[in-house]
PDB file of C-alpha atoms in Angstrom:
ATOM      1  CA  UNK G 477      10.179  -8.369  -7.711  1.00 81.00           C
ATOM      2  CA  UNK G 478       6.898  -7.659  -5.913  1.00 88.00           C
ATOM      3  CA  UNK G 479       7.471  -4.847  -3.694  1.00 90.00           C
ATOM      4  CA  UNK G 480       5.449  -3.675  -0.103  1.00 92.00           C
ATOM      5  CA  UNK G 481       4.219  -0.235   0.376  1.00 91.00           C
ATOM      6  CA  UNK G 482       5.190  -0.753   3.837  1.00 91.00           C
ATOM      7  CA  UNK G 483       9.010  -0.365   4.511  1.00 92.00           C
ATOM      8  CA  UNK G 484      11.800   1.016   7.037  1.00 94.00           C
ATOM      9  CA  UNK G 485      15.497   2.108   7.109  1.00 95.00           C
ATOM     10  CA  UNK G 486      17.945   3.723   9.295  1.00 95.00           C
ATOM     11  CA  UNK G 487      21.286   4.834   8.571  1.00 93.00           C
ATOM     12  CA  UNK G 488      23.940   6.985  10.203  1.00 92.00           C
ATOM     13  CA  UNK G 489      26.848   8.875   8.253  1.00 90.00           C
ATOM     14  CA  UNK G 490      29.849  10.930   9.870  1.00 88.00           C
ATOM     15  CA  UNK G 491      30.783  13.907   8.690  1.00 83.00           C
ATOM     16  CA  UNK G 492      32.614  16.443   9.515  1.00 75.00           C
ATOM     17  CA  UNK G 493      31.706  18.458  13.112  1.00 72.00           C
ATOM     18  CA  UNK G 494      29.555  15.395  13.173  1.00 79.00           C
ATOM     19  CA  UNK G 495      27.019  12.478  12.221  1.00 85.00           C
ATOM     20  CA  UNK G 496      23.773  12.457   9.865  1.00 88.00           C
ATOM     21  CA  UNK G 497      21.023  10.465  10.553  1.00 92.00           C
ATOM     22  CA  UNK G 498      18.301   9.453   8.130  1.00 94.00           C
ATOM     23  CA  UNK G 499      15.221   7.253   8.887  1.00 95.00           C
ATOM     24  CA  UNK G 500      12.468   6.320   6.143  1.00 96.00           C
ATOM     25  CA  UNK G 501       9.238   4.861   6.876  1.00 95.00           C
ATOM     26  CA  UNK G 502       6.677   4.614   4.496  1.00 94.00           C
ATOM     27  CA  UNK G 503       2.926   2.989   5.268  1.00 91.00           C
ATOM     28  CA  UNK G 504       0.186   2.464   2.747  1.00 90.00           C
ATOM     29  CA  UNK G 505      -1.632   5.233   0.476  1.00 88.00           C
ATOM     30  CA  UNK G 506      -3.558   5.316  -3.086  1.00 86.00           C
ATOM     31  CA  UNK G 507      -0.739   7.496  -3.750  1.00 88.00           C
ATOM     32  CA  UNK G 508       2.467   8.830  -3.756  1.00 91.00           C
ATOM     33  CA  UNK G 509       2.873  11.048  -0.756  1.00 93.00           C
ATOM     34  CA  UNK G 510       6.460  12.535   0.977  1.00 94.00           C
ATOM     35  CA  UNK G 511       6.307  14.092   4.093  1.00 94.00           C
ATOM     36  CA  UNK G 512      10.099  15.817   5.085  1.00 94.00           C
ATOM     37  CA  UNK G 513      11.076  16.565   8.322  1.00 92.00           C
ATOM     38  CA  UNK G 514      14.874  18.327   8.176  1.00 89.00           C
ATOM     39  CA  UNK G 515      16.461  20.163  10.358  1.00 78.00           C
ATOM     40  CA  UNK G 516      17.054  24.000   9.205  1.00 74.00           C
ATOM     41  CA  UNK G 517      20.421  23.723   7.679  1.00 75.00           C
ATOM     42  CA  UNK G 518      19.110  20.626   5.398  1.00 83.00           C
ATOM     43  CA  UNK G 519      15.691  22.137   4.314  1.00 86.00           C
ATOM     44  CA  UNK G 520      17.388  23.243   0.951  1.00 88.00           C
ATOM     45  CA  UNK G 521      18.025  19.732   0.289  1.00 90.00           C
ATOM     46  CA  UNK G 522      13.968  18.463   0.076  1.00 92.00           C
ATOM     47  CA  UNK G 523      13.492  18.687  -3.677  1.00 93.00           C
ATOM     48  CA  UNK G 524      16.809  16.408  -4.692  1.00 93.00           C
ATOM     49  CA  UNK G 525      15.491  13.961  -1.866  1.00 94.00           C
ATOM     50  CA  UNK G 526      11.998  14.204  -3.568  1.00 94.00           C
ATOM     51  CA  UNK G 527      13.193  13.081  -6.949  1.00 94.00           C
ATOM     52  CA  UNK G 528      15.494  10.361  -5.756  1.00 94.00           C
ATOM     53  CA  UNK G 529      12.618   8.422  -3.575  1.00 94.00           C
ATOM     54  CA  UNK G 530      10.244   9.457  -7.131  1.00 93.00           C
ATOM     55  CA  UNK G 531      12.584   7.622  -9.594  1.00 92.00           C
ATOM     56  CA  UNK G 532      12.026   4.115  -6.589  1.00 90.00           C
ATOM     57  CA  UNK G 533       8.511   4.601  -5.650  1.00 91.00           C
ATOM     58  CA  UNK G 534       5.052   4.702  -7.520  1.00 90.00           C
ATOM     59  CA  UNK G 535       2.366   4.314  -4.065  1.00 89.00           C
ATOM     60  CA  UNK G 536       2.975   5.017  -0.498  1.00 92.00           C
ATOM     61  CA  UNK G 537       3.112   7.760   2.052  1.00 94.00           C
ATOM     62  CA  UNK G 538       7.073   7.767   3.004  1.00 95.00           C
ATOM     63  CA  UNK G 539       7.961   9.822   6.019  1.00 95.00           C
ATOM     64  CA  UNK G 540      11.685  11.155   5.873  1.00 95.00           C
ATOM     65  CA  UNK G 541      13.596  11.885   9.035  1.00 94.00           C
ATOM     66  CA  UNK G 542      17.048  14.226   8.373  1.00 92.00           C
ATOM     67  CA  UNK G 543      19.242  15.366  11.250  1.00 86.00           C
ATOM     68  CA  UNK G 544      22.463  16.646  11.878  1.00 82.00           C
ATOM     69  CA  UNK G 545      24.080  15.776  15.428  1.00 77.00           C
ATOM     70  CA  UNK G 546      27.381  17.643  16.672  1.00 69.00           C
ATOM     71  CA  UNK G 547      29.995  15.981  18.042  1.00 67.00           C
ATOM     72  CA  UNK G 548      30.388  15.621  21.902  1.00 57.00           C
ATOM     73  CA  UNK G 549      33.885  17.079  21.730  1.00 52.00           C
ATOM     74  CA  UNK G 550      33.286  19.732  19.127  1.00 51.00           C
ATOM     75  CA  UNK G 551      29.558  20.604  21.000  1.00 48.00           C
ATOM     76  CA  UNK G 552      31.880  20.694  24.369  1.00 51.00           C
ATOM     77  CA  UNK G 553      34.203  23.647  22.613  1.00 53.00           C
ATOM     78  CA  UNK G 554      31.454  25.889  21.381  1.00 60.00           C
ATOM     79  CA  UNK G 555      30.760  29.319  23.157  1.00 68.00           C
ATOM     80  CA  UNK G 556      28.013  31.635  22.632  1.00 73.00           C
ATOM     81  CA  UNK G 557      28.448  35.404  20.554  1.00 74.00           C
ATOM     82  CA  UNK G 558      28.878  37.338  23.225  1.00 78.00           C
ATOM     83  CA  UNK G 559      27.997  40.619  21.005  1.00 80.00           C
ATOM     84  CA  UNK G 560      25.036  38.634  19.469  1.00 79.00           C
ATOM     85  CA  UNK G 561      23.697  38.473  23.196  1.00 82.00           C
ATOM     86  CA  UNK G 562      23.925  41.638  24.069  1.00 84.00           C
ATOM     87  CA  UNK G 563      22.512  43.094  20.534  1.00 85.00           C
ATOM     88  CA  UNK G 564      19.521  40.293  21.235  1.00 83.00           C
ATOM     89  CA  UNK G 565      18.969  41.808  24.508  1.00 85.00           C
ATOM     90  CA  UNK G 566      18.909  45.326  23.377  1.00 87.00           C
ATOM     91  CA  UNK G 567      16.764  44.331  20.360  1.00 85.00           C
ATOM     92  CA  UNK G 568      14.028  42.417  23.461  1.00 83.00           C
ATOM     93  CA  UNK G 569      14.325  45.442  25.744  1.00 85.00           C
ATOM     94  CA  UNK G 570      13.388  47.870  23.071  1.00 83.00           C
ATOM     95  CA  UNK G 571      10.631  46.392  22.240  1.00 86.00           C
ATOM     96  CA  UNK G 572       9.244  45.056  24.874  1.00 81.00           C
ATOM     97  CA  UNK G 573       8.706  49.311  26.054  1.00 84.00           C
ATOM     98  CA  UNK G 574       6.998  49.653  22.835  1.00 82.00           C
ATOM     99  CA  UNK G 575       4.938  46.840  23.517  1.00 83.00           C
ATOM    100  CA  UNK G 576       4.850  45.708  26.678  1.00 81.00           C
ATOM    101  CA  UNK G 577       2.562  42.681  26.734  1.00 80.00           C
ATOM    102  CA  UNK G 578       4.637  40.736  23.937  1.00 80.00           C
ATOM    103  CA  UNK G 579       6.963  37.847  25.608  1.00 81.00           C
ATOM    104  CA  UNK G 580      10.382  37.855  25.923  1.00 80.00           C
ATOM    105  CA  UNK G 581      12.659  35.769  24.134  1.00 78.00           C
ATOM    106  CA  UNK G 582      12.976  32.130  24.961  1.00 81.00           C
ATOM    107  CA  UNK G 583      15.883  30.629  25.536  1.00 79.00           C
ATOM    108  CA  UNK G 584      15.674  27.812  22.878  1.00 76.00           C
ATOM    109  CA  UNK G 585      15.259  31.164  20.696  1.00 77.00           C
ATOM    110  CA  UNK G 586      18.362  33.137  21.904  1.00 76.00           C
ATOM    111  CA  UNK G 587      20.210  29.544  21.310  1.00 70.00           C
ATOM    112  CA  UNK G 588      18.419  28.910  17.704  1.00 66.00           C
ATOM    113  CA  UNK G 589      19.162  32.519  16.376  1.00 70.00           C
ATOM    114  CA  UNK G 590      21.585  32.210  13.623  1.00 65.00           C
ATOM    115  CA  UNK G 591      25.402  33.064  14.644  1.00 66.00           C
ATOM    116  CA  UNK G 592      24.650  32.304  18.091  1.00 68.00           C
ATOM    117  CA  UNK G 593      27.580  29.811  17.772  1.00 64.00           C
ATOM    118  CA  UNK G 594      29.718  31.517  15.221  1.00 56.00           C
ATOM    119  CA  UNK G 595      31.507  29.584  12.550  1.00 51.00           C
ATOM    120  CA  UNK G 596      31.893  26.545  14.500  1.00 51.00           C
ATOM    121  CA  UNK G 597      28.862  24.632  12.681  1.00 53.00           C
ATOM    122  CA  UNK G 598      29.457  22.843   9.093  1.00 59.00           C
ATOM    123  CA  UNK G 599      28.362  24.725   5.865  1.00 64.00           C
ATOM    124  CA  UNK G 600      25.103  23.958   4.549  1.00 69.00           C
ATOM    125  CA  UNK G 601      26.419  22.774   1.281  1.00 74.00           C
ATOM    126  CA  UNK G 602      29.458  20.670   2.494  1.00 75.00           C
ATOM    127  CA  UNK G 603      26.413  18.410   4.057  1.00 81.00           C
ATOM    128  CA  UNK G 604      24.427  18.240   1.108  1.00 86.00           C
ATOM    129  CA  UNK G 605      26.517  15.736  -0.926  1.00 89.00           C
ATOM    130  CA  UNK G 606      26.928  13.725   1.775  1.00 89.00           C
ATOM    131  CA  UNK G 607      23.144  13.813   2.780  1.00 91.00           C
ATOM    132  CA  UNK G 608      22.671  12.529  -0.821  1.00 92.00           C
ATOM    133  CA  UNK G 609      25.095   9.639  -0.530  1.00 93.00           C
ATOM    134  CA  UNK G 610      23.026   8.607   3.480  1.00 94.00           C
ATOM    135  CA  UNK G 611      20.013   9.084   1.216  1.00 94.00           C
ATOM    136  CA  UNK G 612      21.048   6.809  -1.390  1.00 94.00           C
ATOM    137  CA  UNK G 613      22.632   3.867   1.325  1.00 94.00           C
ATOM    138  CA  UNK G 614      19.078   4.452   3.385  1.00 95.00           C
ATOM    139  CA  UNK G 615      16.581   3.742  -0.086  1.00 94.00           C
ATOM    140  CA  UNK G 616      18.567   0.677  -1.089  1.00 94.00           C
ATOM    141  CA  UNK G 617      17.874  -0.483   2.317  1.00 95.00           C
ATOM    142  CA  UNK G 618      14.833   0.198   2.337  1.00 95.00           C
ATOM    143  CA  UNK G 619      13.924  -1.094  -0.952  1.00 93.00           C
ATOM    144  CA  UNK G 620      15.376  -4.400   0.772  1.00 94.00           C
ATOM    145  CA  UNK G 621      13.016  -4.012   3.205  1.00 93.00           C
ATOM    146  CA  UNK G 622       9.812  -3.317   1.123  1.00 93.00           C
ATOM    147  CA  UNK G 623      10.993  -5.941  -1.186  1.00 92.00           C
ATOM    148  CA  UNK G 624      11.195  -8.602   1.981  1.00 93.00           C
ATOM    149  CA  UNK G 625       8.125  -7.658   2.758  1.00 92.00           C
ATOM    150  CA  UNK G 626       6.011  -7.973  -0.728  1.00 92.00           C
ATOM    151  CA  UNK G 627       7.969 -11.063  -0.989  1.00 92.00           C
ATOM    152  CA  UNK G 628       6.050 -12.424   2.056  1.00 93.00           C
ATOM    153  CA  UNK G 629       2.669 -11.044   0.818  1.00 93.00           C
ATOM    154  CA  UNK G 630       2.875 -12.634  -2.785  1.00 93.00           C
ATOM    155  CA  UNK G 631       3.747 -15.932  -1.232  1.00 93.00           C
ATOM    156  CA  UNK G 632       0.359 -15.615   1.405  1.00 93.00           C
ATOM    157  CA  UNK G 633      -1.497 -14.554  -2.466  1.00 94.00           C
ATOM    158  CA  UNK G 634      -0.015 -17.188  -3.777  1.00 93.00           C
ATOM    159  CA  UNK G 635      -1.560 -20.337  -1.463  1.00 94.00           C
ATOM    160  CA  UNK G 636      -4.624 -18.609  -1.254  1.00 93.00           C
ATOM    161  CA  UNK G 637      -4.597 -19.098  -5.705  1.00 93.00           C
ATOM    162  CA  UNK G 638      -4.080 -22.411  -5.329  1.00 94.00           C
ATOM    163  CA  UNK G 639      -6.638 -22.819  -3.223  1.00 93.00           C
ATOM    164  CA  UNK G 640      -9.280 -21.506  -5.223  1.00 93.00           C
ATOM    165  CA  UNK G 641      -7.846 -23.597  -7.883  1.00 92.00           C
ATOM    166  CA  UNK G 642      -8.834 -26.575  -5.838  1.00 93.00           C
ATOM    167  CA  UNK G 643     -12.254 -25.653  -5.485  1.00 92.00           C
ATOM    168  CA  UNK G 644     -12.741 -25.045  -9.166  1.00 90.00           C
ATOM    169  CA  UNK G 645     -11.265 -28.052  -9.996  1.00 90.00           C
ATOM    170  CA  UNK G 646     -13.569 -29.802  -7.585  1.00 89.00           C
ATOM    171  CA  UNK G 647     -16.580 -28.034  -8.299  1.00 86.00           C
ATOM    172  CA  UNK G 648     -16.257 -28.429 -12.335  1.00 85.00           C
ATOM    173  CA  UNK G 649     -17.177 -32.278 -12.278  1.00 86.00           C
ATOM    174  CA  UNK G 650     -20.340 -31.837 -10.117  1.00 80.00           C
ATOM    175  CA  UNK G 651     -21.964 -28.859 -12.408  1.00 78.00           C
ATOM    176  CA  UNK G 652     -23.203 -31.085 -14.986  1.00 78.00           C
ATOM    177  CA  UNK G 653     -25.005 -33.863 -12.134  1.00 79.00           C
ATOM    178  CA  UNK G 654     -26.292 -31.244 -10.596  1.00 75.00           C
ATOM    179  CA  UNK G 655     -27.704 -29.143 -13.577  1.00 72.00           C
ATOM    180  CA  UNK G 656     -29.354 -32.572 -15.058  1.00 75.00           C
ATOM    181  CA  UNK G 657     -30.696 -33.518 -11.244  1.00 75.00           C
ATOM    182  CA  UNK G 658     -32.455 -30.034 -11.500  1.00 71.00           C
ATOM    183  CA  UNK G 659     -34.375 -29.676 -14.650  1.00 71.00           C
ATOM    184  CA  UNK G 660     -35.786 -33.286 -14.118  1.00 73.00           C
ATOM    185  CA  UNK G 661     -36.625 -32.051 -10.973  1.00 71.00           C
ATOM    186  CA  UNK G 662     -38.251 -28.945 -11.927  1.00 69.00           C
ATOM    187  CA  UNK G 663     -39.837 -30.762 -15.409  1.00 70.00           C
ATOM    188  CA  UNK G 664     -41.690 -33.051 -13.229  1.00 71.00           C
ATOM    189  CA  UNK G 665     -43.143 -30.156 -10.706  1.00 65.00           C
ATOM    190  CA  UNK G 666     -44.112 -28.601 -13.872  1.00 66.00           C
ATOM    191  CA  UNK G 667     -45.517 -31.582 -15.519  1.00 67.00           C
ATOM    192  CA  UNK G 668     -47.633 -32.441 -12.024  1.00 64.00           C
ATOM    193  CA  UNK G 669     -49.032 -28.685 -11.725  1.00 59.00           C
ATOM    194  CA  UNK G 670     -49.971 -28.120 -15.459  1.00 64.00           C
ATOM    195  CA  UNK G 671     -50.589 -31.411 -16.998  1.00 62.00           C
ATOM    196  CA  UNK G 672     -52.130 -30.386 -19.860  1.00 55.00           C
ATOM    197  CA  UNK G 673     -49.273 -29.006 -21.305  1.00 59.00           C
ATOM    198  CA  UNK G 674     -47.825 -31.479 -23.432  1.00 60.00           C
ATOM    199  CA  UNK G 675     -43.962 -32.647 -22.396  1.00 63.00           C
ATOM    200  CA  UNK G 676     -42.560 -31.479 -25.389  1.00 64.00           C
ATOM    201  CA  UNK G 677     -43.222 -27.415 -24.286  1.00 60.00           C
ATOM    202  CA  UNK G 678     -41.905 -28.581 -20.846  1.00 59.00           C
ATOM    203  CA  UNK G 679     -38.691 -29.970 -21.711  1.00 65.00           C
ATOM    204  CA  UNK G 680     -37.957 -26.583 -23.729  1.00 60.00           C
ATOM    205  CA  UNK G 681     -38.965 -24.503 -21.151  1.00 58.00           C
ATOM    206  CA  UNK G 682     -36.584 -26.464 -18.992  1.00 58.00           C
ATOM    207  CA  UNK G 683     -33.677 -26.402 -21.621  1.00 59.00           C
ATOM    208  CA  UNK G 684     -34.347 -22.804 -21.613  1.00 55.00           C
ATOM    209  CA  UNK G 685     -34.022 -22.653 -17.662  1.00 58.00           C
ATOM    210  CA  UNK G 686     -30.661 -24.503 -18.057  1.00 55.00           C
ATOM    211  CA  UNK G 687     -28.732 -22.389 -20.215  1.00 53.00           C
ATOM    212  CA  UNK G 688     -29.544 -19.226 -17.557  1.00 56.00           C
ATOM    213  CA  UNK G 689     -28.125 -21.465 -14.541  1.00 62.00           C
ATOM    214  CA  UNK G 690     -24.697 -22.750 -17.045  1.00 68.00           C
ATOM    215  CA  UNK G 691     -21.878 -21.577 -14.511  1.00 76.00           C
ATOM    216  CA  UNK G 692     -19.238 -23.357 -17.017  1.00 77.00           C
ATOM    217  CA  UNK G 693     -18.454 -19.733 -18.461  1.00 81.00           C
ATOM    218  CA  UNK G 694     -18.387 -18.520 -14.778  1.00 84.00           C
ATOM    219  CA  UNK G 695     -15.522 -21.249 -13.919  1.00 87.00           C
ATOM    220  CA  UNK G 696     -13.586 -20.421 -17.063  1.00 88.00           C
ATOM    221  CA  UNK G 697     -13.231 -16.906 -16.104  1.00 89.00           C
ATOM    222  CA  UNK G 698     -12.443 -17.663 -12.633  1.00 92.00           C
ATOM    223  CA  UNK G 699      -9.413 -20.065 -13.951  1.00 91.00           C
ATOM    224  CA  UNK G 700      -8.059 -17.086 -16.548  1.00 92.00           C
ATOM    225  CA  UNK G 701      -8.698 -14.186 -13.638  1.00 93.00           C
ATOM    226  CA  UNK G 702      -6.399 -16.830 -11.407  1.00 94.00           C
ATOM    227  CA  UNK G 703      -3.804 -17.660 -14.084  1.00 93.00           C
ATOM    228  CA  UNK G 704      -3.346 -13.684 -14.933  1.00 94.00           C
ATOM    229  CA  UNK G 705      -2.860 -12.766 -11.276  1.00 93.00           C
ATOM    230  CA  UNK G 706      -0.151 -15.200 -11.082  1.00 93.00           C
ATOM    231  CA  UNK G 707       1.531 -13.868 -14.093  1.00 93.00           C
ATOM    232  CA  UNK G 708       1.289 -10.155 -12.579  1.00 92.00           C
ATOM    233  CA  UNK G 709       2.764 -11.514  -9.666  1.00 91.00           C
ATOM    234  CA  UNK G 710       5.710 -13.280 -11.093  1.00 89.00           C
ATOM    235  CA  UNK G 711       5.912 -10.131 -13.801  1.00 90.00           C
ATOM    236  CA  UNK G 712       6.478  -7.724 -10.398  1.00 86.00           C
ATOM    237  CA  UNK G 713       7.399  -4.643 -10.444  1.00 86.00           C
ATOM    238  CA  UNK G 714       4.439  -2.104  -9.162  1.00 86.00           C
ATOM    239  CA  UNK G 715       1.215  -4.260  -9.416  1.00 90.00           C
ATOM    240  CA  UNK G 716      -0.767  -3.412  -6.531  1.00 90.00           C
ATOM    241  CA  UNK G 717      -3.479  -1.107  -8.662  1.00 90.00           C
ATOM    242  CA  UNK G 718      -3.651  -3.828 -11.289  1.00 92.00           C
ATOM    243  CA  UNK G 719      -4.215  -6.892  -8.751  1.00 94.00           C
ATOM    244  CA  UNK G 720      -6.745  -5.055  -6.803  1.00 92.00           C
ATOM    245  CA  UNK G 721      -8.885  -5.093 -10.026  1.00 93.00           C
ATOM    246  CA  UNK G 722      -8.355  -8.595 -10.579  1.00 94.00           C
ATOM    247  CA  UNK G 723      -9.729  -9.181  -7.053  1.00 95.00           C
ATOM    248  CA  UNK G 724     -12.811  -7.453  -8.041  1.00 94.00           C
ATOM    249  CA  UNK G 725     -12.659  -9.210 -11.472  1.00 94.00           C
ATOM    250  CA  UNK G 726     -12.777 -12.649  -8.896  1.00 94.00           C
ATOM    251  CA  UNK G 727     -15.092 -11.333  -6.706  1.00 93.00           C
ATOM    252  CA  UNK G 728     -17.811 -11.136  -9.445  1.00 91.00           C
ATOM    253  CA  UNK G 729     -17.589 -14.323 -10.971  1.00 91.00           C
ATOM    254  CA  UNK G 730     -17.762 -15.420  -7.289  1.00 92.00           C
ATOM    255  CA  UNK G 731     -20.779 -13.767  -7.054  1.00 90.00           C
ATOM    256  CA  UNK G 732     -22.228 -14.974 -10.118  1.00 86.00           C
ATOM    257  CA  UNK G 733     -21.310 -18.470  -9.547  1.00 85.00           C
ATOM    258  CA  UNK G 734     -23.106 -18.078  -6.205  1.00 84.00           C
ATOM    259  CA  UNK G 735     -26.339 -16.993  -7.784  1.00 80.00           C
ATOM    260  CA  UNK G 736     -26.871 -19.320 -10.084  1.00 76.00           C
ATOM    261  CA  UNK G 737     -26.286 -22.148  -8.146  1.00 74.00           C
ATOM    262  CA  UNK G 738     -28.492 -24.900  -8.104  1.00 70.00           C
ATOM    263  CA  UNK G 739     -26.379 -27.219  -5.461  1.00 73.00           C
ATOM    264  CA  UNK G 740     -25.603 -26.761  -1.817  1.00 80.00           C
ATOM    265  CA  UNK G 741     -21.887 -27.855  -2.934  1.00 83.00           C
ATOM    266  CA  UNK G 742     -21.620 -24.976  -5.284  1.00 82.00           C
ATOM    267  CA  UNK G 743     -23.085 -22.656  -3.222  1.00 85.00           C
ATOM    268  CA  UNK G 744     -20.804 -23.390  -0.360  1.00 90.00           C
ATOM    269  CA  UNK G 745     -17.818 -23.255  -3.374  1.00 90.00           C
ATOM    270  CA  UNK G 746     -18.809 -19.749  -4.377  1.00 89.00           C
ATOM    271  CA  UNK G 747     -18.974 -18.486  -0.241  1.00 92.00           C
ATOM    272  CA  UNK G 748     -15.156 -20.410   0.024  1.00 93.00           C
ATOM    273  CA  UNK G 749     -14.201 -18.602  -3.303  1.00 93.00           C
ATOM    274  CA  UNK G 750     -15.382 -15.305  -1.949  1.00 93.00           C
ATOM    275  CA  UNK G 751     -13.856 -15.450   1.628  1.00 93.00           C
ATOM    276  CA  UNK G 752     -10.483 -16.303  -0.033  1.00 94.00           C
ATOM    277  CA  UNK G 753     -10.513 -13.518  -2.078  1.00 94.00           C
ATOM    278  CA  UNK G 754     -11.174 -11.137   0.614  1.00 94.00           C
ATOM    279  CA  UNK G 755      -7.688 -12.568   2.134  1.00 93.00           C
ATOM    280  CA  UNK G 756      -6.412 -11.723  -0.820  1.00 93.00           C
ATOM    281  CA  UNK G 757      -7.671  -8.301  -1.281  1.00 92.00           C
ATOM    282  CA  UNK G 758      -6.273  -7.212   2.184  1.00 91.00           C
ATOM    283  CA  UNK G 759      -3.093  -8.403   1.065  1.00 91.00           C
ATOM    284  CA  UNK G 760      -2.523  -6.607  -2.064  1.00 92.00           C
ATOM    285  CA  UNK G 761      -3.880  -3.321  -0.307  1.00 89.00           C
ATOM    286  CA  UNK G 762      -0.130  -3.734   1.112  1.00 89.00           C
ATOM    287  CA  UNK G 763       1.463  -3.734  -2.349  1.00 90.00           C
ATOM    288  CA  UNK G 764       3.380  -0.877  -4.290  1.00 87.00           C
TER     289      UNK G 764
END
């Protein structure tokens, strides 16, 4: 299965004193990249989450969202530590005579300070195994996602191969015209500028000429470069590094083809060729 780098899932768990929410969304990179944002009581968590998403996912920079909401009801029944208020404000007014220019404490601060709430939250590690299970439910749908996704992008690849098969196809037959309508061309310009060479030398100089403008070696590459990125796309799996050199693979026979064209058809083959795999090429810059 051909898999995006591009991807997103949502899931929700309840728990105890609450609900967990995860959200994964992952957009293209040369490499593997996580970037965690937890809330406090689920940083520990970060390196088990690491090596799950490792074991799915070779390229990509994933984002990973982790939060823990309270309950209305039980968020309705908590009250603030009382002695932990009045020990904060002792703590502020102390030193805020030592040093009087340093700000007093925030309220988001006096309501973040651990034990402002008491007991009333969950324990850290009666979330963690259930963080692991919404982690596990969230990648499998988000491997859905991704694999939705590539599945769209290999079948764009796929019409743009057997397009270029097309043109091969319909190029091959007219290599040989052209190549003859050439040298007999260029055999009688040399013949009418330097007639005293006798026609033997000139039709070896032109036999000569013909072997550097053969593109039949050119279209035979371009057929096995198209026939081996079909069979990495049907193979799957993470193929995204090994397509992208194909594409450049394809891109210089293109090239080649182009410049040693002696027909407008060819030439105008070679500029097709090259504009197709371009289409491609932005596609598998998607792919895991």
């Amino acid at each position: 299965m051909i898999y995006s780098m591009t991807g997103y899932a949502a899931r929700t768990l309840d728990v105890e004193y609450g609900a967990l929410h995860m959200e994964l969304k992952c957009v293209n990179s040369r490499y593997l990249d996580f970037q965690f944002r937890l809330g406090e009581e689920l940083r520990v968590i970060e390196p088990a989450l690491r090596e799950m998403f490792s074991a799915k996912l070779t390229r990509g920079k994933l984002e990973c969202r982790v939060n823990f909401a309270a309950a209305t009801t039980r968020a309705q029944s908590l009250a603030l530590n009382a002695d932990l208020i009045q020990r904060l404000k002792s703590f502020d007014a102390h030193i805020r005579d030592e040093f009087p220019l340093v700000a007093p404490l925030a309220v988001i601060d006096i309501l973040r300070w651990p034990g402002m709430f008491g007991d009333d939250l969950p324990d850290t590690d009666a979330l963690i195994p259930a963080c692991m299970t919404l982690a596990s439910e969230a990648l499998e749908d988000f491997s859905a996602s991704r694999a939705r996704e590539g599945e769209k992008l290999a079948t764009v690849i796929l019409e743009r191969l057997a397009r270029m098969r097309e043109l091969v196809r319909d190029v091959a037959p007219l290599i040989p015209a052209a190549q003859a309508a050439f040298q007999e061309r260029l055999r009688q310009r040399l013949f009418d500028a330097i007639n005293s060479i006798d026609e033997e030398r000139i039709r070896q100089e032109v036999a000569v000429f013909a072997v550097r403008i053969d593109v039949a070696e050119e279209l035979a590459r371009l057929s096995t470069h198209l026939d081996e990125v079909e069979r990495v796309l049907k193979a799957g799996g993470a193929c995204g590094k090994r397509l992208d050199f194909l594409m450049q693979e394809l891109n210089r026979e293109a090239n080649t083809l182009g410049s040693k064209s002696v027909a407008s058809e060819v030439s105008q083959t070679a500029m097709e060729l090259k504009l197709l795999i371009e289409q491609m090429r932005e596609q598998i810059q998607n792919l895991e």
